[in-house]
Coordinates of C-alpha atoms and ligand atoms in Angstrom, one line a residue:
X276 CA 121.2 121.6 117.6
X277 CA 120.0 122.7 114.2
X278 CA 122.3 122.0 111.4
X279 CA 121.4 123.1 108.0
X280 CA 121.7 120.0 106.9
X281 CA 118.5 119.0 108.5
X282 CA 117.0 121.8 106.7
X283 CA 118.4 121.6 103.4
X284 CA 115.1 120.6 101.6
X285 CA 113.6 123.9 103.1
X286 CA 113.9 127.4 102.1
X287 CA 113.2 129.1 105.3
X288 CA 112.8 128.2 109.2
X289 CA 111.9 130.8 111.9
X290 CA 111.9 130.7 115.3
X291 CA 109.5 132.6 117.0
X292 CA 110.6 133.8 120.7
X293 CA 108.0 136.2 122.7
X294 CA 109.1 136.3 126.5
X295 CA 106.0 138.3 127.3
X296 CA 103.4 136.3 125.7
X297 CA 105.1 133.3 126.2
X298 CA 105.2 132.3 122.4
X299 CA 107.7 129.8 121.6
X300 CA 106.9 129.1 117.8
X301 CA 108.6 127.7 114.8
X302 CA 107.5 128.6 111.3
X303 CA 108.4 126.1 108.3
X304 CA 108.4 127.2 104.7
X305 CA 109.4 124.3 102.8
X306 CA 108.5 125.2 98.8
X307 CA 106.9 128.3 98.0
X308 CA 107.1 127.1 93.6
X309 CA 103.7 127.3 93.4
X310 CA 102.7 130.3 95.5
X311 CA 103.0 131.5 98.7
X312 CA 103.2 128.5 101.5
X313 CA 100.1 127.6 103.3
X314 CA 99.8 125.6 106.6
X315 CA 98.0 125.4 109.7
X316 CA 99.5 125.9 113.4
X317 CA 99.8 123.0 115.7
X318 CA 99.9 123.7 119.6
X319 CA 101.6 120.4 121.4
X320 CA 103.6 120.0 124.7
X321 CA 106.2 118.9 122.7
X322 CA 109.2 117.1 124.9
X323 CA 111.8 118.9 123.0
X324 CA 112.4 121.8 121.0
X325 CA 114.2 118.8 118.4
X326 CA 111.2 117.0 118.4
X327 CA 108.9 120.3 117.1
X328 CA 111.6 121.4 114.6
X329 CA 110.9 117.7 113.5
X330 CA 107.1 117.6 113.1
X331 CA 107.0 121.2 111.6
X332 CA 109.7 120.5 109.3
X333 CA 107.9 116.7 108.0
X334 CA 104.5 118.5 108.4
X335 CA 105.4 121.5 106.3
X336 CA 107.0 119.2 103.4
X337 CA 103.7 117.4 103.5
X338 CA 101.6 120.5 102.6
X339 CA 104.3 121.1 99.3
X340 CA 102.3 117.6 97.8
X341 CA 99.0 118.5 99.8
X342 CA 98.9 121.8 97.9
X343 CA 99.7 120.4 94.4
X344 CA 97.9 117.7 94.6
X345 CA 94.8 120.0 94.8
X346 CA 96.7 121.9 92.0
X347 CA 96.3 125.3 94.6
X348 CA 98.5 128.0 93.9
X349 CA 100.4 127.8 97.2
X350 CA 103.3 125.9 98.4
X351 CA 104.0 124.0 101.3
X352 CA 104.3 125.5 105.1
X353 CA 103.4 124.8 108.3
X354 CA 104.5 126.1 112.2
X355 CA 103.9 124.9 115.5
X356 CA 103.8 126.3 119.1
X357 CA 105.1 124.7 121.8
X358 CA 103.1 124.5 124.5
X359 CA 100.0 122.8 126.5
X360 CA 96.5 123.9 124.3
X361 CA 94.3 123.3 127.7
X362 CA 97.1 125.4 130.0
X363 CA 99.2 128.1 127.8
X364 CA 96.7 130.0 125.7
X365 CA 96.1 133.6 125.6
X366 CA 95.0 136.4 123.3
X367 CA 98.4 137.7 123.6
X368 CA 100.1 134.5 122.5
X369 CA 98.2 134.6 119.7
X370 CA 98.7 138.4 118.6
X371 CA 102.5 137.9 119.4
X372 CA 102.0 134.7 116.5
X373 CA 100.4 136.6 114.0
X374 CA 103.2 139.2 114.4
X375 CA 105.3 136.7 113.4
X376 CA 103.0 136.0 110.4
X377 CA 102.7 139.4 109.8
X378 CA 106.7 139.7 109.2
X379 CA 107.0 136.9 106.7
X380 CA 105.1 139.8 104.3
X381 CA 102.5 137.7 102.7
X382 CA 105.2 134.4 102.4
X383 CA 103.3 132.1 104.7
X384 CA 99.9 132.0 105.1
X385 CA 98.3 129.6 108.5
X386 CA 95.5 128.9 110.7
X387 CA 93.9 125.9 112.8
X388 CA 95.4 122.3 112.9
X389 CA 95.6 120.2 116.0
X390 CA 95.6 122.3 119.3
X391 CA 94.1 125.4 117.7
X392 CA 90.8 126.7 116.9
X393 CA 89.6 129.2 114.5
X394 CA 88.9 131.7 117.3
X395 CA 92.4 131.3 118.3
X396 CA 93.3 133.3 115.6
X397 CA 90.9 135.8 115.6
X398 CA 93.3 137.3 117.7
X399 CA 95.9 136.8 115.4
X400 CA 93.8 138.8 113.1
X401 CA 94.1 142.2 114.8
X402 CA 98.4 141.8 113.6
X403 CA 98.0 139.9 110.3
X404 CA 96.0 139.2 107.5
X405 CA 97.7 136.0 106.5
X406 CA 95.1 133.9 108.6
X407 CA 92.5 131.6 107.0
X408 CA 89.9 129.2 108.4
X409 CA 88.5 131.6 110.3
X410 CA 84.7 132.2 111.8
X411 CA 82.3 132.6 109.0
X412 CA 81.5 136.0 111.9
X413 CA 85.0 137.1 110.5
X414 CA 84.4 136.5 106.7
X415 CA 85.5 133.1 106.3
X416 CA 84.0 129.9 105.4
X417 CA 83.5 128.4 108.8
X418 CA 84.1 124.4 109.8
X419 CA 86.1 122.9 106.9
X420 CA 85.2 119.5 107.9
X421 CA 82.2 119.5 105.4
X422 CA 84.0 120.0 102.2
X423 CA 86.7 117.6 103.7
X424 CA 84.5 114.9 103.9
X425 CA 82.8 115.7 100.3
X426 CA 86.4 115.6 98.9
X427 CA 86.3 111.5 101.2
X428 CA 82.9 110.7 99.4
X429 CA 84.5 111.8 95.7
X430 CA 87.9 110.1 96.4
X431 CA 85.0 106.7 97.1
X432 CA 83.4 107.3 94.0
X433 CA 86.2 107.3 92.0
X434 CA 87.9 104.5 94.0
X435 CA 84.5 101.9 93.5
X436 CA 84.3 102.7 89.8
X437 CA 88.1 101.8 89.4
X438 CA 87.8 98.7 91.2
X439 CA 83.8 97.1 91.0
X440 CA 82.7 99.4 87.7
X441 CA 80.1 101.4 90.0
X442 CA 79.7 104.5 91.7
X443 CA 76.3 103.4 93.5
X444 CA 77.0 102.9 97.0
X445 CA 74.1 101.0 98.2
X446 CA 74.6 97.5 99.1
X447 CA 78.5 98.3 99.3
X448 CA 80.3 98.3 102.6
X449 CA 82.4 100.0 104.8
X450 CA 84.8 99.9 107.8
X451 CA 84.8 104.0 109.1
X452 CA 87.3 104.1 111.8
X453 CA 86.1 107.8 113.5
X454 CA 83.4 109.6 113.7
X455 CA 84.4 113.0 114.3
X456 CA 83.3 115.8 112.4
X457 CA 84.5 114.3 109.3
X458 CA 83.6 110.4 109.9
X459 CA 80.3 111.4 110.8
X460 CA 79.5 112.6 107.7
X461 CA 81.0 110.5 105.6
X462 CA 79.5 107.5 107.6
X463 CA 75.6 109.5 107.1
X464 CA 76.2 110.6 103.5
X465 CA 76.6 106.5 103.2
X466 CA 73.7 105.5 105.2
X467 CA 71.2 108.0 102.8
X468 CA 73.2 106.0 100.1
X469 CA 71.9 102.5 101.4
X470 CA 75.8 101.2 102.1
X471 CA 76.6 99.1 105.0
X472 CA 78.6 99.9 107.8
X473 CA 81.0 99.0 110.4
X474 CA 82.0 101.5 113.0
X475 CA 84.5 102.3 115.4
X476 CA 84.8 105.4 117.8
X477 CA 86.8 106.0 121.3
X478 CA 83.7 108.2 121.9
X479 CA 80.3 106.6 122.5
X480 CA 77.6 109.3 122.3
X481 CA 78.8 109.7 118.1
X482 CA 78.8 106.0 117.8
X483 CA 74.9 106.2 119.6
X484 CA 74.0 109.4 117.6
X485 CA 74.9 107.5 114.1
X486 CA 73.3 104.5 115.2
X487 CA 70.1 106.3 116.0
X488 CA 70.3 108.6 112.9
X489 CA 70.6 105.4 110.7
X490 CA 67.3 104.1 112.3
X491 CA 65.7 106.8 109.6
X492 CA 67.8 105.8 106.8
X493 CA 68.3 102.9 104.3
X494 CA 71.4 101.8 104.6
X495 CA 72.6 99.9 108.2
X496 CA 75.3 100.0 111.0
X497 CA 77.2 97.5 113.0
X498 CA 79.3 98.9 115.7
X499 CA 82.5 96.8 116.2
X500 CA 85.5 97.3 119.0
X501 CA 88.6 99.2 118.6
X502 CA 91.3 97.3 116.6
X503 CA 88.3 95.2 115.4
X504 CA 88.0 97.2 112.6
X505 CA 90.6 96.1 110.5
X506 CA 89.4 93.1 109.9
X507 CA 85.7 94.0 109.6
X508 CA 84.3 92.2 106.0
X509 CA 83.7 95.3 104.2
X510 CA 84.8 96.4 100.5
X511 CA 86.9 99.6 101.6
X512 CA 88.5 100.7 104.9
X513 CA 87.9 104.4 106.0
X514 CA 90.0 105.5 108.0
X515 CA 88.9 108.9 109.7
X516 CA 90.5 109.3 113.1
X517 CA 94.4 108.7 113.4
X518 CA 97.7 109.0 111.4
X519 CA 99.6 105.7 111.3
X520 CA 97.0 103.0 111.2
X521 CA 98.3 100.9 108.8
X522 CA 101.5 99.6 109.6
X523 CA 102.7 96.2 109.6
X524 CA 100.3 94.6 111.8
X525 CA 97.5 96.3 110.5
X526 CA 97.7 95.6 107.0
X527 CA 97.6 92.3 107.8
X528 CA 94.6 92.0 109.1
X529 CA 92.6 94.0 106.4
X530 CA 90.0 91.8 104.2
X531 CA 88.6 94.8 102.1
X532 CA 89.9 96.0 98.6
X533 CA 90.7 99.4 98.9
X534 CA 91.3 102.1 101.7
X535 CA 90.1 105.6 101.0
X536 CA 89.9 108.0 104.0
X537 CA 90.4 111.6 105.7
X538 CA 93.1 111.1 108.4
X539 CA 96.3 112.3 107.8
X540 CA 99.3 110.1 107.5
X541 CA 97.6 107.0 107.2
X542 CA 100.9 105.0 106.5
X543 CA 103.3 104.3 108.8
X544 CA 105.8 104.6 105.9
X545 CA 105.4 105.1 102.2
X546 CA 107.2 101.6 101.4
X547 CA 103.1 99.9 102.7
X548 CA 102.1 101.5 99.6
X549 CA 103.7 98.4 98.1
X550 CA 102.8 96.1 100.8
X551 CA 98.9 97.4 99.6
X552 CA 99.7 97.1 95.6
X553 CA 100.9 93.7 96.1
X554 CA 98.1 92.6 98.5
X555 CA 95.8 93.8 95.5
X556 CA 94.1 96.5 98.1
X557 CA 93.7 100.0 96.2
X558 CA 94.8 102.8 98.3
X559 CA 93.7 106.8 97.9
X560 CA 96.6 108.4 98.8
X561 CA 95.4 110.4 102.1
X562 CA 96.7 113.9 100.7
X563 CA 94.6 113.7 98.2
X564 CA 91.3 112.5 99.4
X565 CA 91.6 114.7 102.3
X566 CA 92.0 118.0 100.3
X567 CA 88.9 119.7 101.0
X568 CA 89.4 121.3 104.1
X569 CA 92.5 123.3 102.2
X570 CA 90.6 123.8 99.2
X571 CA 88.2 125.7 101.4
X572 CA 90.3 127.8 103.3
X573 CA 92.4 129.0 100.7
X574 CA 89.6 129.6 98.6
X575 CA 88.8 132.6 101.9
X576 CA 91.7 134.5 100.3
X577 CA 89.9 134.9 96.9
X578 CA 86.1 136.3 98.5
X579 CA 85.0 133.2 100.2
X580 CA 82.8 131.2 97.5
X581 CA 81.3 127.7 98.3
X582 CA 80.3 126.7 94.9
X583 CA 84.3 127.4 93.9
X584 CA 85.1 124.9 97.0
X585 CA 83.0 122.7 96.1
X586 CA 83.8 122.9 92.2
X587 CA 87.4 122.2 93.1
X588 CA 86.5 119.9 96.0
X589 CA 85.0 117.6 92.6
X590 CA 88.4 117.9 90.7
X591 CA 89.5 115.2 93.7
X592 CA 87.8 112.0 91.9
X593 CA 89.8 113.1 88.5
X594 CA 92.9 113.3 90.5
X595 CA 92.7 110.2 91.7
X596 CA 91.6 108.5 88.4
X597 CA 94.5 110.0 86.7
X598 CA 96.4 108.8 90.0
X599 CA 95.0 105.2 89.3
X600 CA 95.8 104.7 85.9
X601 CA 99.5 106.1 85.9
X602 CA 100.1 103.5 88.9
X603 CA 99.0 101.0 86.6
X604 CA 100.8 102.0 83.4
X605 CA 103.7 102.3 84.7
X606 CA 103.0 99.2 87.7
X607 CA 103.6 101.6 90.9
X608 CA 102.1 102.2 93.9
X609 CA 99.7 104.7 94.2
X610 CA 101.5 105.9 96.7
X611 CA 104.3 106.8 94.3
X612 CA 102.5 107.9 91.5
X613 CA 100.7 110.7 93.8
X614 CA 104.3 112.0 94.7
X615 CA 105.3 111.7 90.9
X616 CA 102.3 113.4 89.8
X617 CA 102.8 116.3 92.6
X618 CA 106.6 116.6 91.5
X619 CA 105.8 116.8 87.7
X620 CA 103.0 119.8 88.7
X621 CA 105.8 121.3 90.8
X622 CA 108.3 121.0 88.0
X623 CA 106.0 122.3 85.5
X624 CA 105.7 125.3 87.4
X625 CA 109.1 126.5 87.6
X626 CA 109.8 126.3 84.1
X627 CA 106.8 128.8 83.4
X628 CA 107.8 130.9 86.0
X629 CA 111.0 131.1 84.7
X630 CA 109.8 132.5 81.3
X631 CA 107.5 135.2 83.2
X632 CA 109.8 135.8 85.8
X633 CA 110.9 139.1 84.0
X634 CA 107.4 140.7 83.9
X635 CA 105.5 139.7 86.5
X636 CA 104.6 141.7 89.3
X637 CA 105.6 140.6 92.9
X638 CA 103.2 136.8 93.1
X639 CA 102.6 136.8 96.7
X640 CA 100.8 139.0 97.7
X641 CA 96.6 137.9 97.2
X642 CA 94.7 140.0 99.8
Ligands
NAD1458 N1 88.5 118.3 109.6 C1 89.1 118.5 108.4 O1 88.8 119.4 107.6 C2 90.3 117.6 108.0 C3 91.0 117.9 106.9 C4 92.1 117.1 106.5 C5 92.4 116.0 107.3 N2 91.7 115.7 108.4 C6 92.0 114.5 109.2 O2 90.9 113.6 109.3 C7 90.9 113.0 110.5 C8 89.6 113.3 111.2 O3 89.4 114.7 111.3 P1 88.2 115.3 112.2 O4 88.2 116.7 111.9 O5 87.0 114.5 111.9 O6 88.7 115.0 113.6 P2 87.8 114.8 114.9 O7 88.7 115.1 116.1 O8 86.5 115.6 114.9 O9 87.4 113.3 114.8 C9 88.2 112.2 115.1 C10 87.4 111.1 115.7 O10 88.2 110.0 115.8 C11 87.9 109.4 117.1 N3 89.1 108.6 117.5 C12 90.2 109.0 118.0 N4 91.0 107.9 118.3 C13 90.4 106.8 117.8 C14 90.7 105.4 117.8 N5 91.8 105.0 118.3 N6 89.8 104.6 117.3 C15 88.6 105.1 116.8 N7 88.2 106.4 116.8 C16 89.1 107.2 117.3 C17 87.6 110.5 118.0 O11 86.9 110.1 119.1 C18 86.8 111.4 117.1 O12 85.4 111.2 117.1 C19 92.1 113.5 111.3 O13 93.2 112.6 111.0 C20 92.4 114.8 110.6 O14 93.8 115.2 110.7 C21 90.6 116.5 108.8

């Protein structure tokens, strides 16, 4: 049962129902302040239609910071369909979704997240313009993973000059927990550096091609097992796989000084911020190290331009230094001086919209 309670911090929830197709969708537009709200589309098997309305509406809350964080002009969305991503797609699933899109009139704006690809919503393109992250063959920028993991090796830079004076990489190590297509990079972008690593992957053949690659370059890799990562002797944790992986055991195992990585949700809860500040371990709040990837694909609603993405990709290590030192003036987590920071630019915002609000034309609509 939905209560508006549950929804109270939102301005709008949809529920998508297309017999034909299939489509059993729920769009979340949780703060549209600083522009129209942008999200990508998750496909699970969820259990329960309570337990998507629960992810979409935490997920779409989470794109509100993402979004001004990177100081975008977009708010926070997200949606999800319910369904199996091996088993229950089809072209017409995914026109009947961006009919959906299509009827929010330029309010939300989605594309790939877990579950999805980018040629999932090609189809979605025939009913809707409001897609981004599509094929470069379709105008956009293609994989976002490359300025995502630019955005991880500026959110480094800044986090090694705050705590060791130096932005020079070589002879510094670190514990990268995946080696997907953001890890990997990362991980080789290190290796050129001369850094030392320790690895981790559920998937062998990346962990071989990395070790192989590094056989060419100066730095050097150790592979260690699963959970052995946390306690690897390296200066930084970088966590690039899952959500949740520090949590109360975790954190207690970690020997390095600061934690700066591309997975999403990397806390268990907020309140380990704390736990990190207090064990003296710096930590990059994910949302804002990760920021790339949405730099980039709403950067395809403005003529796709890399050198833009990667300009704004940059503006991640003074984020973070501003990040840094209001934690430490004021004696906060990072944690909570990310969400301050995001709340003050949100803020900020409404009170100049208010004085233009008379004269400017309608703000959504960008394409
Ligand atoms: N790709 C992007 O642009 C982007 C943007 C923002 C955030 N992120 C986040 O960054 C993380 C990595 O993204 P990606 O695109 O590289 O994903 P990916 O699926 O390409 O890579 C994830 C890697 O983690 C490995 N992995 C999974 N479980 C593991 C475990 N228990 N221990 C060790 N390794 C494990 C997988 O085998 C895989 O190689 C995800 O949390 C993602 O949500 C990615």
């Amino acid at each position: 049962m939905l209560e508006f309670e549950r929804i109270k911090d939102h301005e709008q929830v949809v529920f998508c129902n297309d017999p034909k197709s299939g489509l059993k969708a729920i769009i979340a537009i949780h703060d549209t302040t600083l522009g129209p709200a942008l999200g990508g589309c998750r496909m699970r098997p969820y259990a329960t239609v309570d337990e998507a309305v629960e992810d979409v509406l935490r997920l779409s809350k989470g794109m509100t910071y993402k979004c001004a964080a990177a100081d975008m002009d977009h708010g926070g969305g997200k949606s999800v369909i319910i369904g199996d991503p091996l088993k229950d797609k089809s072209p017409d699933l995914f026109r009947s979704f961006g009919q959906f899109v299509e009827s929010l009139n330029g309010r939300f704006y989605t594309g790939t997240d877990m579950g999805t690809t980018p040629e999932d919503f090609v189809h979605s393109l025939k009913e809707t313009k409001n897609i981004v992250g599509i094929p470069e063959a379709y105008g956009g920028h293609g994989d976002s993973s490359v300025p995502t993991a630019q955005g991880v090796i500026y959110g480094l830079k800044a986090t090694a000059k705050k705590v060791w004076g130096t932005e020079v990489f070589q002879d510094m190590s670190f514990a990268i927990q995946g080696l997907g297509k953001v890890g990997f990079k990362v991980a080789k972008k290190l290796l050129e550096d001369g850094a030392n690593l320790f690895v981790t992957d559920i998937n062998k053949s990346v962990i071989k091609e990395l070790v192989n690659q590094a056989e060419h370059l100066p730095g050097k890799v150790e592979v260690v097992k699963g959970d052995d990562i946390y306690s690897a002797p390296a200066d930084v944790f970088v966590p690039c796989a899952l959500g949740g992986v520090i949590n109360d055991e975790t954190i207690e195992k970690l020997k390095v000084k600061a934690v700066v990585g591309s997975a999403n949700n990397q806390l268990l809860e907020d309140r380990l911020g704390d736990i990190l500040k207090e064990r003296g371990i710096l930590y990059a709040p994910d949302y804002i190290v990760n920021a790339g990837g949405l730099i980039q694909v709403a950067d395809e609603l403005h003529h796709p331009n890399k050198e833009r993405v990667l300009q704004q990709t940059r503006a991640i290590y003074d984020t973070l230094v501003q990040i840094y030192d209001h934690a430490d003036r004021e004696n906060w987590s990072t944690v909570h001086a990310s969400n301050v920071f995001c709340d003050e630019r949100i803020e900020n915002r409404k009170q100049r919209n208010s004085f233009f609000s008379a004269s400017i034309p309608p703000k959504w609509q960008i394409r």
